Amino acid sequence: MYEVIITRPRSLAEAIEALGDDNATPLAGGQTLIPTMKQRLAAPEVLVSLAGIEELSGVTIGDGEITIGAATTHADVAREVAGACPALAALAGGIGDPAVRNRGTIGGSLANNDPAADYPAAVLACDATIITNDREIRSDEFFDGMFGTALFEGEIITGVRFPIPERAAYAKFDQPASRFALTGVFVAAGGGVVRVAVTGAGEDGVFRWDAAEQALAKDFSPSAIEGLSPDPSGMIGDLHGTPEYRAHLVGVMTKRAVEAALG
Amino acid sequence: MPADGGIGASTRRREDVRFLTGQGNYTDDINIHNQAHVFFLRSDMAHGKINGIDTAAAEKMPGVIRIFTSKDFEGVGGIPCGWQVTDRFGEPMQEPKHPVLAEGFVRHVGEPIAAVVAETLQQARDAAEAIELDIEELPPVVDMAAALEEGAPKVHEDLKSNLCFDWGFVEENREAVDEAIRNAPHVTTLELRNQRLVANPMEPRVAIGVYDRAGDEHTLYTTSQNPHVIRLLMGAFVLGIPEHKLRVVSPDVGGGFGTKIFHYQEEAFCTFAAKAVNRPVKWRSSRSEAFMSDAQGRDHVTKIELALDEEGKFLAIRTNTLANMGAYLSTFAPSVPTWLHGTLMAGNYTTPLIYVNVKAVFTNTVPVDAYRGAGRPEATFQLERVIDKAARELGIDPIEIRRRNFITEFPYETPVALTYDTGNYHATMDKLEELADLKGFEARAAESKKRGKLRGLGVNCYIEACGIAPSNLVGQLGARAGLYESATVRVNATGSITVMTGSHSHGQGHETAFPQVIADMIGIDPEQVEIVHGDTAKGPMGMGTYGSRSLAVGGSAMVRAAEKVINKARKIAAHLMEASEADIELKDGQFTVKGTDKSVAWGDVTLAAYVPHNYPLEDLEPGLEETAFYDPSNFTYPAGAYACEVEVDPETGKVDVCSFHAVDDFGNIVNPMIVDGQVHGGLGQGIGQALLENCVYDDDGQLLSASYMDYAMPRADDLPFYTVDHSCQTPCTHNPLGVKGCGEAGAIGSPPTIVNAVVDALQRAGHDVTHIDMPLTPARVWAAMQG
């Protein structure tokens, strides 16, 4: 790691001001950024820590929706939403290990948009809204390819608003080494709409699987998607699985998510 | 369990108190006043020609003390190879120089090019980034078959080719084996890969060089499994420092698994640089560096043919292996695919004719050397896999086909140069069948099927050869070292005992088990015995710990030294009790005179040895301290039978290990709990190899599995609860303890068990799958099911 200055603003306004510095980078839970800095692959001059900002942390469960502060850790989400949205709680509780879950935050995960991260699948499937210091962004407009998002330079996520789905589940197949999602599928159904979001598999990061959404909208059952899988072109191929394998897993994990959503 | 804590007691490991409470003294815990830190600038290219290294800007960076390149090592030797293999034409292997810092060329990712010594590690690292390298990229060779092709780029421009050696064993049997295979009623052929692994001990390597100008004395603190061997190799062959001016200390070491046997450049560098800059110099490997600088394991590509008659009797084995050496020869690399592999091809069976061919190949990858089992897992894997395949082809039960071929008479001379002194393979198999409830398998498979899972059963045997010896024989085979072990038993005046052993403990529990043996011999409390190891200044020349040799060889040396001590103490006791030495008995820490009620306590005798007032000074020297060197007459031959059951998820290909039963014959057991732990650890690593671990380079020689993000280490939830049993005991016939060694068995026996079980599961489900290469990842198993 290179020498770096860390600032710890106490309010969102102070954080925004600190991030006005061109050399400043926001630091959420640091579960990606800090290891990258240790390897000297990232070298921010100034880190603006968002961890101590009270207004960015916490979960509010309202009428049909859950709002989660960007700096809320995975462990807190897993605990707080267990009653309101078990699928989201299970997803948060399955990220990394206890150390990761007690440092890593939902805002950090979404801003990073790792192609194998779990949260993007939940956000996209639930049609959540990303709230920033400046605006609100619908999930369909937020994710923009591997590690890409609609966020502007200096814009930070302050929270995420999830409509509570009538039925939902997340089925994740672990990459054997990292235990990130080799393929993870979040299925959410509500108001006659079914959304299926896939993480870990696509070369452009998280994506919605239209064919499965249509099939499930007609018949929300595992049999509706029996034998269905997306086109392997556009799927990731690496040490841990070919595009064909990942395409197949998308089908299997979707089926399992539907089974779980039906209880 | 004996109440006295002697042999056979599952005494809790005394060393664990300090390990588990953060009180261990690991090499990185050692900080020497005024130490400087070194950072190695390593190659990010697999193959290249160094046209220039410009350190001018880097030298001006803050905190930099000195920057070293290969220019500073002119006249310094290369890192030596400790084993010379002679090829099947009688020629010595090709042995390229392995420089401390890259000379003229870089030959693998991670090879150190320059070393920056600075006040802090951070400063050293900053300065390393300012070094300007002019390296011309050359085409790398990564694949072994491609490396042997005519016109392939050469890893070493000055060598004839990338072939290190072409070894045949036993060469005289070659034609007879060919003929037997040609004429056999049935031949089963299997092509497989034993994939490359990264050892990944929990503690990364560390080296600290210290130089005392006043005495012209060097000290190296290093994470080594055998500090005396490092002293000899580095002192004599690399730096030219005589032993009496060089001390090597390996304190607590956090796991080795073979990769800490070898002498590494960083050790030589720190020792050399400490004198050059007149400061202690410390290096600590990062985990990333460990992935590309610790010697890696396995990496064999093999074709094995097993000839059988109609009844499944084995007639002949022919096996051809390409063995990856990496870019340079690590310390014992040539011995692994040859003498530690070819000699094991008889396994537990009476196959009369065996021929083993091994072509060792240089590639632009990290050097490969011994890793838990070293050659024996590679032999066991191919043998037990091909037997399993043959059984299926002939429609014979896999256990039955093994039983038909078991060696039953001992000693048994194999056609591959070993003489098994003892064993009882039917007994271990009987025990396994009972423990693993093999009769109940079908019911369990039916239950799995109800849950949509494919259940499979894998069974196999293994044999290993531990405590490689004797020295004169291994010398003929090419070893450039002896393979004895030493011990000094120092009895203190009040009767407590300090044992200096040449064995090294890096997790094995010697500090607990070795005292149990001494306590048993004398009849004192094991707490009265302390083990000292890991410091060349403290004990006699020792050969260290690897190949499951510590108790069989090091323990035997300790027994021999203790016997000498007891003999002398008996003389003293005879004098004190005015009796004949022949009438003296030692039991429960008391010397008695046979047939009388006279006795004298151990502590009174030892006190007399050091306060020799009433003492036969004319016949006997005072003091009570003896040293023994023990050179075994043969290897020891642990063997066993393993069974596991797996469930395969047909939708994802994921394999779950439901149960694992290991029945091992380790001969006599000193501490059953420690043996259980050793087997558990070995099984964990073997199952890790079978299902998870894989060291992968791309075509450019870049390491793809360079961190835990991509290199899958086994976690607790990947492993089942084990059932281990070592009640079948045929004691070793040629060492005083009758012990055989248990460190590697689990890692040797378990990979074929898992693969056999997965193949069984798939075949039962109607898939025409005869083999899947390790690791059996979900993706590979699923692909195999797709046909």
PDB file of C-alpha atoms in Angstrom, chain A residues 1-3 37-40 114 173-180 182 226 238-242 244-246 248-249 252-253 255-256 259, chain B residues 122 125-126 129 288 453 649-654 692 694 696 704-705 707-713 715 717-718 777-779 782-783 786:
ATOM      1  CA  MET A   1       0.000   0.000   0.000  1.00  0.00           C
ATOM      2  CA  TYR A   2       1.166   3.492  -0.746  1.00  0.00           C
ATOM      3  CA  GLU A   3       0.876   6.276   1.729  1.00  0.00           C
ATOM      4  CA  MET A  37      -4.484  -0.954  -2.481  1.00  0.00           C
ATOM      5  CA  LYS A  38      -2.390  -3.490  -0.592  1.00  0.00           C
ATOM      6  CA  GLN A  39      -1.440  -5.008  -3.927  1.00  0.00           C
ATOM      7  CA  ARG A  40      -0.638  -1.498  -5.119  1.00  0.00           C
ATOM      8  CA  ASP A 114     -18.284  -6.776  -9.225  1.00  0.00           C
ATOM      9  CA  PHE A 173     -23.762 -21.518  -6.707  1.00  0.00           C
ATOM     10  CA  ASP A 174     -20.376 -20.831  -5.168  1.00  0.00           C
ATOM     11  CA  GLN A 175     -17.180 -20.409  -7.118  1.00  0.00           C
ATOM     12  CA  PRO A 176     -15.125 -23.027  -5.260  1.00  0.00           C
ATOM     13  CA  ALA A 177     -12.159 -20.804  -4.384  1.00  0.00           C
ATOM     14  CA  SER A 178     -13.533 -17.333  -3.712  1.00  0.00           C
ATOM     15  CA  ARG A 179     -17.093 -18.390  -2.917  1.00  0.00           C
ATOM     16  CA  PHE A 180     -18.323 -15.420  -4.869  1.00  0.00           C
ATOM     17  CA  LEU A 182     -20.132 -18.611  -9.930  1.00  0.00           C
ATOM     18  CA  GLU A 226     -37.490 -26.736 -17.027  1.00  0.00           C
ATOM     19  CA  ASP A 238     -12.668 -19.023 -16.840  1.00  0.00           C
ATOM     20  CA  LEU A 239     -10.824 -21.523 -14.647  1.00  0.00           C
ATOM     21  CA  HIS A 240     -13.988 -22.350 -12.781  1.00  0.00           C
ATOM     22  CA  GLY A 241     -16.456 -22.879 -15.562  1.00  0.00           C
ATOM     23  CA  THR A 242     -17.085 -22.619 -19.277  1.00  0.00           C
ATOM     24  CA  GLU A 244     -21.849 -23.457 -21.415  1.00  0.00           C
ATOM     25  CA  TYR A 245     -21.606 -24.515 -17.783  1.00  0.00           C
ATOM     26  CA  ARG A 246     -22.592 -21.095 -16.528  1.00  0.00           C
ATOM     27  CA  HIS A 248     -26.671 -24.273 -17.657  1.00  0.00           C
ATOM     28  CA  LEU A 249     -26.263 -23.145 -14.042  1.00  0.00           C
ATOM     29  CA  VAL A 252     -30.656 -24.659 -12.550  1.00  0.00           C
ATOM     30  CA  MET A 253     -30.277 -21.799 -10.093  1.00  0.00           C
ATOM     31  CA  LYS A 255     -35.368 -23.220 -10.949  1.00  0.00           C
ATOM     32  CA  ARG A 256     -34.029 -23.562  -7.412  1.00  0.00           C
ATOM     33  CA  GLU A 259     -38.683 -23.569  -5.699  1.00  0.00           C
TER      34      GLU A 259
ATOM     35  CA  GLN B 122       7.697   0.002   2.299  1.00  0.00           C
ATOM     36  CA  ARG B 125       9.084  -1.749  -2.297  1.00  0.00           C
ATOM     37  CA  ASP B 126       8.849   1.870  -3.428  1.00  0.00           C
ATOM     38  CA  GLU B 129       9.167   0.192  -8.563  1.00  0.00           C
ATOM     39  CA  SER B 288       1.250 -13.521  -3.436  1.00  0.00           C
ATOM     40  CA  LYS B 453     -28.434 -37.264  -5.712  1.00  0.00           C
ATOM     41  CA  ASP B 649     -25.601 -33.353  -7.748  1.00  0.00           C
ATOM     42  CA  PRO B 650     -26.632 -34.337 -11.291  1.00  0.00           C
ATOM     43  CA  GLU B 651     -27.824 -30.815 -12.055  1.00  0.00           C
ATOM     44  CA  THR B 652     -24.655 -28.954 -11.093  1.00  0.00           C
ATOM     45  CA  GLY B 653     -21.924 -31.609 -10.957  1.00  0.00           C
ATOM     46  CA  LYS B 654     -21.089 -30.685  -7.389  1.00  0.00           C
ATOM     47  CA  LEU B 692     -10.572 -28.293  -5.324  1.00  0.00           C
ATOM     48  CA  ASN B 694      -5.425 -26.539  -9.101  1.00  0.00           C
ATOM     49  CA  VAL B 696      -2.929 -23.239 -13.538  1.00  0.00           C
ATOM     50  CA  LEU B 704      -3.896 -17.802 -13.257  1.00  0.00           C
ATOM     51  CA  SER B 705      -4.470 -19.301  -9.819  1.00  0.00           C
ATOM     52  CA  SER B 707      -4.386 -16.091  -4.997  1.00  0.00           C
ATOM     53  CA  TYR B 708      -7.115 -17.619  -2.898  1.00  0.00           C
ATOM     54  CA  MET B 709      -9.638 -15.947  -5.174  1.00  0.00           C
ATOM     55  CA  ASP B 710      -8.840 -18.640  -7.741  1.00  0.00           C
ATOM     56  CA  TYR B 711      -6.827 -21.302  -5.920  1.00  0.00           C
ATOM     57  CA  ALA B 712      -9.387 -23.307  -3.975  1.00  0.00           C
ATOM     58  CA  MET B 713      -8.097 -24.453  -0.625  1.00  0.00           C
ATOM     59  CA  ARG B 715     -12.379 -25.483   3.957  1.00  0.00           C
ATOM     60  CA  ASP B 717     -17.272 -27.575   5.208  1.00  0.00           C
ATOM     61  CA  ASP B 718     -15.751 -29.219   2.116  1.00  0.00           C
ATOM     62  CA  THR B 777     -14.791 -29.402  -9.895  1.00  0.00           C
ATOM     63  CA  PRO B 778     -18.513 -29.090 -10.453  1.00  0.00           C
ATOM     64  CA  ALA B 779     -17.806 -27.778 -13.957  1.00  0.00           C
ATOM     65  CA  TRP B 782     -20.989 -31.702 -15.180  1.00  0.00           C
ATOM     66  CA  ALA B 783     -19.063 -31.627 -18.479  1.00  0.00           C
ATOM     67  CA  GLN B 786     -22.728 -34.286 -20.858  1.00  0.00           C
TER      68      GLN B 786
END
